[in-house]
PDB file of C-alpha atoms and ligand atoms in Angstrom:
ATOM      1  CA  UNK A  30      16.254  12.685 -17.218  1.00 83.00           C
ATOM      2  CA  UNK A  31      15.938   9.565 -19.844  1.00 89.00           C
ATOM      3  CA  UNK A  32      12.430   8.889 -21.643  1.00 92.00           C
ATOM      4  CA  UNK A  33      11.623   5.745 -22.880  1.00 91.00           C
ATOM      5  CA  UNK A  34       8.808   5.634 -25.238  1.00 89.00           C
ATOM      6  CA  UNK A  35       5.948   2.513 -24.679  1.00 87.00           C
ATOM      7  CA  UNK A  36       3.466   1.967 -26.304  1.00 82.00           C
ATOM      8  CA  UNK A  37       3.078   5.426 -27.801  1.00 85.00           C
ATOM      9  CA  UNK A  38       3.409   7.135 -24.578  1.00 86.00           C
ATOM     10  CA  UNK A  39       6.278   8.592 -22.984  1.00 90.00           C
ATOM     11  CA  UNK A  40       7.530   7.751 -19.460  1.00 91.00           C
ATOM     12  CA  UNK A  41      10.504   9.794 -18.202  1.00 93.00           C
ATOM     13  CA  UNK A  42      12.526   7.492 -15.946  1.00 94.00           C
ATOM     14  CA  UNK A  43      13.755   8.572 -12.819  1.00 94.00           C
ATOM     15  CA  UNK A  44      17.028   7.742 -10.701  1.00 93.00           C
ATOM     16  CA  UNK A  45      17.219   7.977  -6.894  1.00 93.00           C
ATOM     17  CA  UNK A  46      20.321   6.981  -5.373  1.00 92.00           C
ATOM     18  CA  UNK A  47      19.106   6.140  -1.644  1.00 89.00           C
ATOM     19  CA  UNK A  48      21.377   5.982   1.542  1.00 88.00           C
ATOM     20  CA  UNK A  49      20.020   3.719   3.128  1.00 82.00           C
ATOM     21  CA  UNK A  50      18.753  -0.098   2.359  1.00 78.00           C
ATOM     22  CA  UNK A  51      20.343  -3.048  -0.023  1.00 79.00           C
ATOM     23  CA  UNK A  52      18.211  -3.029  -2.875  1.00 83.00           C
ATOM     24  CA  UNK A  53      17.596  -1.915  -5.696  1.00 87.00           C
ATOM     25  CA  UNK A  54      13.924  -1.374  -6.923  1.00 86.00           C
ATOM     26  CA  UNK A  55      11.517   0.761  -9.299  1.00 87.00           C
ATOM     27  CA  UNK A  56       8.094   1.591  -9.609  1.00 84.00           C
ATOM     28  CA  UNK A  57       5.783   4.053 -11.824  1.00 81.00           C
ATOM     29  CA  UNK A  58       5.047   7.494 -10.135  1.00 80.00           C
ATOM     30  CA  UNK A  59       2.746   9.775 -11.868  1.00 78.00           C
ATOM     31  CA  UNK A  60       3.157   8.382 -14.868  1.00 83.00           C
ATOM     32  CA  UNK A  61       7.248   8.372 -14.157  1.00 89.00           C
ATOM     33  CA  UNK A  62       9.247   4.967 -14.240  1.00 91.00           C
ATOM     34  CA  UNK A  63      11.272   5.781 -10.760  1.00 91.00           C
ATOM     35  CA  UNK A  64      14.035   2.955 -10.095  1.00 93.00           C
ATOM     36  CA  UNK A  65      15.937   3.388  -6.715  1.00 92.00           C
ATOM     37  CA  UNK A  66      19.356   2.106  -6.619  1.00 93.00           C
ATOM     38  CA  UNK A  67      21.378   2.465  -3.252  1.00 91.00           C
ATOM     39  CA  UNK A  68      24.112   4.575  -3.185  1.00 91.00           C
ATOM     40  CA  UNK A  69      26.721   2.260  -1.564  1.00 89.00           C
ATOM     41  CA  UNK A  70      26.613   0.136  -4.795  1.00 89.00           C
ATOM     42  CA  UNK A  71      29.762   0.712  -6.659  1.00 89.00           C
ATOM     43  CA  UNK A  72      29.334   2.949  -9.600  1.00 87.00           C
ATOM     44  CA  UNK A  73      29.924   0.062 -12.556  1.00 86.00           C
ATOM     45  CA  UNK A  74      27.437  -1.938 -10.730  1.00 90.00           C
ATOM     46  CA  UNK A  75      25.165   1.047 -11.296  1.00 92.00           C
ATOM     47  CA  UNK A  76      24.425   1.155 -14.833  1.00 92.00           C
ATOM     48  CA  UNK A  77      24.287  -2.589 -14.575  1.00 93.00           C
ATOM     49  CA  UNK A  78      21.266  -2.291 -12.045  1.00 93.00           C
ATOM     50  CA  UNK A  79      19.883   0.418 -13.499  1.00 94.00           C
ATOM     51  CA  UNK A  80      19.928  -0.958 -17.193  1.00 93.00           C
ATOM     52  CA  UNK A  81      18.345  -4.037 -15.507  1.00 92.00           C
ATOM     53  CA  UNK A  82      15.322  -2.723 -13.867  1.00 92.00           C
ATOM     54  CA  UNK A  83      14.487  -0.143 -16.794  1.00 93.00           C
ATOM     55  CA  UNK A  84      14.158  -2.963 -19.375  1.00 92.00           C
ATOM     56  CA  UNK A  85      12.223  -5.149 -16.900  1.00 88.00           C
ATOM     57  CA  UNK A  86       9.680  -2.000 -16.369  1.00 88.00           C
ATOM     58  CA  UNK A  87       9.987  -1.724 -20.068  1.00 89.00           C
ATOM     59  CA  UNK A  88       8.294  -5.146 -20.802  1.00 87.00           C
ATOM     60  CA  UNK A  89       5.658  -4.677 -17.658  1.00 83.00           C
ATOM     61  CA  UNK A  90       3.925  -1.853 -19.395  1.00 84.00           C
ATOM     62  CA  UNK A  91       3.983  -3.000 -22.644  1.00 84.00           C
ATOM     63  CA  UNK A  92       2.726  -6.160 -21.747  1.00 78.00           C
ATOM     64  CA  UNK A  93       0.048  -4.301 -19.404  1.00 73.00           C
ATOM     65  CA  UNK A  94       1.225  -5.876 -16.594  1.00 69.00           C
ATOM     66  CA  UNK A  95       2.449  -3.093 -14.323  1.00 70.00           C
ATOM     67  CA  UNK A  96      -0.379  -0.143 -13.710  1.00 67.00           C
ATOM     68  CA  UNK A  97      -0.163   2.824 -11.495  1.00 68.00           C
ATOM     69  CA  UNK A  98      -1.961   2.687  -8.990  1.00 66.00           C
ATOM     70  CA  UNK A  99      -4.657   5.147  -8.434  1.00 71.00           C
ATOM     71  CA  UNK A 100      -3.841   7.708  -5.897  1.00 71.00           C
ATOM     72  CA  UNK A 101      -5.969   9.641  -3.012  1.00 70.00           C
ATOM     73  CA  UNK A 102      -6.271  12.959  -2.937  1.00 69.00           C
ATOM     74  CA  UNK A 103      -8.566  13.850  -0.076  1.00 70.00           C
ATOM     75  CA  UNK A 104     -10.914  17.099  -0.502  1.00 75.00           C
ATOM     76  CA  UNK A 105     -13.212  19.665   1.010  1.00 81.00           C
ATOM     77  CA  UNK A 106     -16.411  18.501  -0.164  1.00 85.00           C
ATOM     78  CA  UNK A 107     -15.724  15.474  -1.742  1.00 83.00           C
ATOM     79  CA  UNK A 108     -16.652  11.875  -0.890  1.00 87.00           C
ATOM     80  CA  UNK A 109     -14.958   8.748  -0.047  1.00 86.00           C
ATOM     81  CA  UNK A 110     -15.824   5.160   0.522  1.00 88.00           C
ATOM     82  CA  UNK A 111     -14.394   3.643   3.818  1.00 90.00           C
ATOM     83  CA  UNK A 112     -14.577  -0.252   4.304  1.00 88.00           C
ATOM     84  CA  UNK A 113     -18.047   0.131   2.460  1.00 85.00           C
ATOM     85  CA  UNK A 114     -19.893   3.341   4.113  1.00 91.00           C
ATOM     86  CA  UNK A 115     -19.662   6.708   2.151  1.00 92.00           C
ATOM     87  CA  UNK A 116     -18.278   9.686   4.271  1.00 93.00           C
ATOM     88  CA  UNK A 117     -18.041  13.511   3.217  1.00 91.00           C
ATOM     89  CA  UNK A 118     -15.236  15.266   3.579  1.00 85.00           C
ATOM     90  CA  UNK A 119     -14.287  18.708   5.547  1.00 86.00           C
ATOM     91  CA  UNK A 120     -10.999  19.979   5.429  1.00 82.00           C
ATOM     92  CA  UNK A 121     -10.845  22.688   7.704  1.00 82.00           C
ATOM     93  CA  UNK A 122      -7.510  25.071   7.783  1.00 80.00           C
ATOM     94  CA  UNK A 123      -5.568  24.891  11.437  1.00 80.00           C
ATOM     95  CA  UNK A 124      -2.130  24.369  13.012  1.00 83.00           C
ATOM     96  CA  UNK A 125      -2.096  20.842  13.402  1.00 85.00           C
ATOM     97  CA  UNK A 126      -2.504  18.033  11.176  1.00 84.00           C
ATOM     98  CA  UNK A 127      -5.433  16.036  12.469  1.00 87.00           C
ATOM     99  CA  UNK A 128      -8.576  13.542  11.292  1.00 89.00           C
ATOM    100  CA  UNK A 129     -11.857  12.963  13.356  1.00 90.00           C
ATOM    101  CA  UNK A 130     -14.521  10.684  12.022  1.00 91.00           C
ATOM    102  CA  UNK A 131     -17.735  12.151  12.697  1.00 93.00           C
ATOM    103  CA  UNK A 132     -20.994  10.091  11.731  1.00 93.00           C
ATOM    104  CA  UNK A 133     -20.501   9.972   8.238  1.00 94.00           C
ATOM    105  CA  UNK A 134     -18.112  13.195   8.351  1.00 93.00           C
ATOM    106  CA  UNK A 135     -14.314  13.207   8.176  1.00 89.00           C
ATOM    107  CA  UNK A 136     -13.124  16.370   9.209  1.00 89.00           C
ATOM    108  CA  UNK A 137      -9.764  16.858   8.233  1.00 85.00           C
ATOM    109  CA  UNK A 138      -7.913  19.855  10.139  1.00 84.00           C
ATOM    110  CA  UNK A 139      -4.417  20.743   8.186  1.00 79.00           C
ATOM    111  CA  UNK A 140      -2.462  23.699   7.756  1.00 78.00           C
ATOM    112  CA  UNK A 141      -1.358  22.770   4.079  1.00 72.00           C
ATOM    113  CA  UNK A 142      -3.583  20.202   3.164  1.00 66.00           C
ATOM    114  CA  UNK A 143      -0.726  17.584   3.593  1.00 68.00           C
ATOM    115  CA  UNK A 144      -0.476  14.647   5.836  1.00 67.00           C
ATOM    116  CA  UNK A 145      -4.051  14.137   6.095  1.00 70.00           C
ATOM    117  CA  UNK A 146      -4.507  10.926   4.338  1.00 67.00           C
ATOM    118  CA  UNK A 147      -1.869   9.435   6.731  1.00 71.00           C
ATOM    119  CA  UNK A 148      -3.795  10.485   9.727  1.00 82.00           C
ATOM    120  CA  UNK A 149      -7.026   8.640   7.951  1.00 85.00           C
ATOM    121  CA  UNK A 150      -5.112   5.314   8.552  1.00 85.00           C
ATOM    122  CA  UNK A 151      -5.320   6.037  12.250  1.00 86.00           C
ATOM    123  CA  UNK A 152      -8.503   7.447  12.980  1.00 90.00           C
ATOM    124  CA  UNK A 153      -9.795   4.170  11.271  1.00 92.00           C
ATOM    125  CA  UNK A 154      -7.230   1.892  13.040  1.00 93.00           C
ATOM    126  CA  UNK A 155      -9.753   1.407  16.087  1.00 93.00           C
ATOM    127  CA  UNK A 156     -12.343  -0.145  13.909  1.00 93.00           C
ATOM    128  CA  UNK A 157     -10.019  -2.477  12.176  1.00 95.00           C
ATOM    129  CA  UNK A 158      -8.590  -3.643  15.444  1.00 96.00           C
ATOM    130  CA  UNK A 159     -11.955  -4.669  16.903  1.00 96.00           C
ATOM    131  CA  UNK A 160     -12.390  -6.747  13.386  1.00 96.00           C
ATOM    132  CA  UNK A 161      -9.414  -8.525  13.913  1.00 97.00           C
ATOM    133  CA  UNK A 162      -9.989  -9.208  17.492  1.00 97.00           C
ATOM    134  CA  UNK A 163     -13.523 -10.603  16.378  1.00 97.00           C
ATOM    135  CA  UNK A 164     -12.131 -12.372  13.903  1.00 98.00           C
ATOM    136  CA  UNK A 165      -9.530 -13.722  16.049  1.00 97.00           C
ATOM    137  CA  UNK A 166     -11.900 -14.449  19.101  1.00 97.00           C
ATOM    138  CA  UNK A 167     -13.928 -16.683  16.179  1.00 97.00           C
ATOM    139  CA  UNK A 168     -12.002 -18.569  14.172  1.00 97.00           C
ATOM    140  CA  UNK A 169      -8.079 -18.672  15.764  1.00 96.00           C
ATOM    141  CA  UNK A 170      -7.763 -17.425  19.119  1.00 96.00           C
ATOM    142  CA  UNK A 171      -4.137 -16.752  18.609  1.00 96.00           C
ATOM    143  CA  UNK A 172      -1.836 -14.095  20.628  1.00 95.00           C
ATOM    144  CA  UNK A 173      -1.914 -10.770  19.054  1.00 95.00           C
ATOM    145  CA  UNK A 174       0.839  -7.985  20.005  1.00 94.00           C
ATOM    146  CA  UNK A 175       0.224  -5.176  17.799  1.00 94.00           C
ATOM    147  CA  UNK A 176      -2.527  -4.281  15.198  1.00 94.00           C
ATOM    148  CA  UNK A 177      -1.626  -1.246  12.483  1.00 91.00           C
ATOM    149  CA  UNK A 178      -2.233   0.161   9.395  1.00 90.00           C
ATOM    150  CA  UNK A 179       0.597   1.058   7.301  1.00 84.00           C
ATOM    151  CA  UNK A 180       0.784   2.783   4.054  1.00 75.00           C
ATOM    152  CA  UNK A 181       1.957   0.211   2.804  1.00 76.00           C
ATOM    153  CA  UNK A 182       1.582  -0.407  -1.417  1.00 74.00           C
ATOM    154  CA  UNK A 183       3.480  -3.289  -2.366  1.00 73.00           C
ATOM    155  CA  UNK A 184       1.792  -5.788   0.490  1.00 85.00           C
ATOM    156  CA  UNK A 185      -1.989  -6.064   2.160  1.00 92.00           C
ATOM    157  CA  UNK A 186      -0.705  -7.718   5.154  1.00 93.00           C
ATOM    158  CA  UNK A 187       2.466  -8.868   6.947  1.00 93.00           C
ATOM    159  CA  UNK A 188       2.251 -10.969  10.238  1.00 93.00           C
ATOM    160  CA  UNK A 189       5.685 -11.116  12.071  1.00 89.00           C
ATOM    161  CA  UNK A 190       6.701 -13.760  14.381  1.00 83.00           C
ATOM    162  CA  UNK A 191       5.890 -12.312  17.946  1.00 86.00           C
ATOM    163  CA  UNK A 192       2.200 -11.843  16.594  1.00 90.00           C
ATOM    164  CA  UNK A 193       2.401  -8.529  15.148  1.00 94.00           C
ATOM    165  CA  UNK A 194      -0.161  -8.060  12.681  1.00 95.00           C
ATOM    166  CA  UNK A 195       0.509  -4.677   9.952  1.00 93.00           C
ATOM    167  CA  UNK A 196      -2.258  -4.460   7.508  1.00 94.00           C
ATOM    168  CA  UNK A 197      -2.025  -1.746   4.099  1.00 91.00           C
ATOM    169  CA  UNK A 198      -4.137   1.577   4.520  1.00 88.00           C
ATOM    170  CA  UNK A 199      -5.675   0.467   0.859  1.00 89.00           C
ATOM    171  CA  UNK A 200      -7.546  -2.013   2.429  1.00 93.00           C
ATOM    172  CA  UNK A 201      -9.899   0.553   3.916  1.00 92.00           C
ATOM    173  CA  UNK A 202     -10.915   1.243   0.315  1.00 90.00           C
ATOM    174  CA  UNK A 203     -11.689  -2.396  -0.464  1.00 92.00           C
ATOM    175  CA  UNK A 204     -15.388  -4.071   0.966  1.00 92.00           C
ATOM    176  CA  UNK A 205     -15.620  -5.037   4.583  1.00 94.00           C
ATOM    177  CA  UNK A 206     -15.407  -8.521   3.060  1.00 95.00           C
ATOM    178  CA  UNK A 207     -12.198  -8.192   1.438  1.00 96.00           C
ATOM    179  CA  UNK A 208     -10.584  -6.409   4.549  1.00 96.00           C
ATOM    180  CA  UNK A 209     -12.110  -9.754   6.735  1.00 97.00           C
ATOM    181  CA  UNK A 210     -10.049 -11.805   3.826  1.00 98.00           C
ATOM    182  CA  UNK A 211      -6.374 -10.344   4.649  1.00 97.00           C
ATOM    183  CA  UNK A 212      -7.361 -10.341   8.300  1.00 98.00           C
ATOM    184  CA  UNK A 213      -7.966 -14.031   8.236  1.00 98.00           C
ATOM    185  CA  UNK A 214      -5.061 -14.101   6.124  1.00 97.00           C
ATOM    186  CA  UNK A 215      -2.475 -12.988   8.535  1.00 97.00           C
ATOM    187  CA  UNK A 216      -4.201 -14.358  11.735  1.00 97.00           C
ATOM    188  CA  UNK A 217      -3.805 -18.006   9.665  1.00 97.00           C
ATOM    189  CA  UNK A 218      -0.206 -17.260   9.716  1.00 96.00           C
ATOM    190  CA  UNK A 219       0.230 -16.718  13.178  1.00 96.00           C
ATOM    191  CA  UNK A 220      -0.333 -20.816  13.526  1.00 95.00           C
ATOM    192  CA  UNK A 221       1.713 -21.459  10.083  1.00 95.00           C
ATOM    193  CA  UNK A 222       4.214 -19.380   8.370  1.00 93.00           C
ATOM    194  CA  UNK A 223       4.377 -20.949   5.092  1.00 93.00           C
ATOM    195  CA  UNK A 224       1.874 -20.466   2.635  1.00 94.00           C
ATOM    196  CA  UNK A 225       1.594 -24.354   2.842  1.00 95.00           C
ATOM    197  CA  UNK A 226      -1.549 -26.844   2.343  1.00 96.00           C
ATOM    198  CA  UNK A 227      -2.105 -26.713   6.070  1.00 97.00           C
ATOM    199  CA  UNK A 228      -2.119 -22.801   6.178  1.00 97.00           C
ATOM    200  CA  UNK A 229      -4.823 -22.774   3.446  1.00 97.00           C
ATOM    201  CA  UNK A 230      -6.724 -25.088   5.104  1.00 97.00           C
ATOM    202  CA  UNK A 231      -6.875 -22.985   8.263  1.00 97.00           C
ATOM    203  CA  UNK A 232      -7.959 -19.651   6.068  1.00 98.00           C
ATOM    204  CA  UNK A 233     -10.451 -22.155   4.142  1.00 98.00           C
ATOM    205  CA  UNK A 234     -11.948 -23.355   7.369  1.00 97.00           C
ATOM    206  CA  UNK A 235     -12.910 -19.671   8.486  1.00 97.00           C
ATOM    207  CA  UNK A 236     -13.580 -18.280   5.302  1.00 98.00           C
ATOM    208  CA  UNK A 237     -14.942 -20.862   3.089  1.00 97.00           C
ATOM    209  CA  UNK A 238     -14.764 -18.492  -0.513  1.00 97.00           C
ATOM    210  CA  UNK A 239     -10.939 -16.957  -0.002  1.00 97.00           C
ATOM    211  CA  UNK A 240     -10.335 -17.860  -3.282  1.00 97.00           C
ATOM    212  CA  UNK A 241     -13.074 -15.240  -4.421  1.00 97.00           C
ATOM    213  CA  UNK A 242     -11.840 -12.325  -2.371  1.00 97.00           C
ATOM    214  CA  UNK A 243      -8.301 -12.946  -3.492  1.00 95.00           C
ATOM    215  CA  UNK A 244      -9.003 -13.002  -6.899  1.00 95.00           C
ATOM    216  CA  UNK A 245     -10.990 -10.002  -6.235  1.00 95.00           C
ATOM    217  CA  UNK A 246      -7.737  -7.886  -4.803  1.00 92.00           C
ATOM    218  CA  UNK A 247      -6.084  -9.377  -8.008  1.00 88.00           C
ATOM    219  CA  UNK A 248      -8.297  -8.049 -10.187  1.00 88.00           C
ATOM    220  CA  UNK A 249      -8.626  -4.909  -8.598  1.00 88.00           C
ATOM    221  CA  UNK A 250      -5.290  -3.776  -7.515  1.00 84.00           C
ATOM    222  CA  UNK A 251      -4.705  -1.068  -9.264  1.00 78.00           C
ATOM    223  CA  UNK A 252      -8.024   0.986  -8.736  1.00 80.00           C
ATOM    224  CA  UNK A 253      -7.542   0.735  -4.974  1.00 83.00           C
ATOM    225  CA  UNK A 254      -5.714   3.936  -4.460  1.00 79.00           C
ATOM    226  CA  UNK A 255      -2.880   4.542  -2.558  1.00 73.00           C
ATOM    227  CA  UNK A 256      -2.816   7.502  -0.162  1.00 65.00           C
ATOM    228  CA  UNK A 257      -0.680  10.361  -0.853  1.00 57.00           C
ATOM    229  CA  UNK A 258       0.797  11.420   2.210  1.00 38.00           C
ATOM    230  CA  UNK A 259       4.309  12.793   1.360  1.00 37.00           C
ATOM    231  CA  UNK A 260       4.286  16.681   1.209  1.00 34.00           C
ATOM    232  CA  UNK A 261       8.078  16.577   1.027  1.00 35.00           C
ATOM    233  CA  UNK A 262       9.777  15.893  -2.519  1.00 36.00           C
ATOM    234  CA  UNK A 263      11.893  12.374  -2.629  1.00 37.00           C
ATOM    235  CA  UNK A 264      15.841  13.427  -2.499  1.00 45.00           C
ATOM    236  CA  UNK A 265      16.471  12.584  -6.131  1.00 45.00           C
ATOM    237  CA  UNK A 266      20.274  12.639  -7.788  1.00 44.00           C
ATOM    238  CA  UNK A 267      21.009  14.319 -10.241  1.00 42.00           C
ATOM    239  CA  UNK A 268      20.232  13.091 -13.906  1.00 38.00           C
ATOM    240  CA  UNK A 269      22.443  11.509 -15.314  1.00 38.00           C
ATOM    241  CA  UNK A 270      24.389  10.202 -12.490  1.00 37.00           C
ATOM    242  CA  UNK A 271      25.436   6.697 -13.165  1.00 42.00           C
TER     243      UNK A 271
HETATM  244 ZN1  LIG B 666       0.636 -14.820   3.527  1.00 92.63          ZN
END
């Protein structure tokens, strides 16, 4: 594996060659640059990409720019903030993977202590449903097909065409307020796709200080943590392989 120096710190950089999807991309892992290039790509194209992405990750850190976001590491005993109420946390050793909310208890059952975190997303998704209906009922009264929580890092929200509204897991880390913002977000968008003066008008009209809560998610991005939910190691090719 290839380490670039930045800054005075090291970051090894990692290639995956995936099977499936079109593009190319990379992102920092645990303080690892990890660039994904698909494996149907021909092999002179490669180094091209891979050249590419590694000097455009280059400049990101050094500029500051690109930051790892924090991750979640849920455990017995500790405590968590959930859309703005603090919870303790049992992890309690069974066959299946499961989360209950409990009061102000999470209990976590898990054979290996993986896959909870992904299991949080759900056991919260009831909650954020009834927000968005609320929110909905007030301010859009739009047709909804689907509400979930997907962990997603790269997006907060994504509202498709047939009304299908996927919101990011990190959001339950954020304020209440902030999670309202994205929800008013993507329920805008089921009247206009565009981010256009008439869609900001419509997010305006039902939350009157958006432009606080977005810079808000700007300015904290990277200390909302991602959840780690993947017990299985990434296929990764062999160093060296382009
Ligand atoms: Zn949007």
């Amino acid at each position: 594996m290839e380490t670039v120096h930045i800054n005075g710190k090291e970051y090894p950089v990692e290639l995956i060659l995936k099977n499936r999807g079109r593009s190319a991309s990379a992102r920092l892992r645990d303080g690892k640059i990890v660039i994904r290039i698909p494996k149907r790509a021909p092999e002179s194209e490669r180094t091209k990409i891979y050249e590419n992405l590694r000097a455009r990750c280059i400049r990101s850190i050094e500029k500051g720019r690109w930051r790892e976001k924090k991750k979640l590491k849920l455990e017995h005993g500790g405590k968590v903030q959930i859309l703005g109420k603090e919870y303790e946390v049992k992890v309690i050793e069974g066959k299946n993977r499961k989360v209950k909310i409990d009061g102000n208890m999470i209990i976590a059952r898990t054979p290996d202590g993986n896959g909870i975190a992904e299991r949080l997303g759900r056991a919260f998704l009831p909650e954020v449903e009834k927000r968005t209906r609320e929110l909905n009922a007030t301010h859009f009264n739009s047709e909804i097909a689907s509400i979930s929580l997907r962990n997603n890092r790269m997006r907060w929200g994504s509202c498709g065409r047939d009304g299908r509204i996927s919101l990011s897991t990190r959001l339950l880390f954020t304020p209440p307020e902030i999670l309202d913002y994205v929800i008013v977000h993507e329920l805008a968008h089921t009247k206009v796709k565009s981010h256009g003066e008439r869609f900001w008008g419509l997010v305006a009209k039902a939350m009157p200080d958006h432009a606080d809560k977005r810079a808000w998610l700007r300015k904290n991005d990277s200390e909302i943590p991602t959840i780690v939910c993947r017990p299985k190691p990434p296929r990764t090719a062999a160093s060296g392989a382009i």
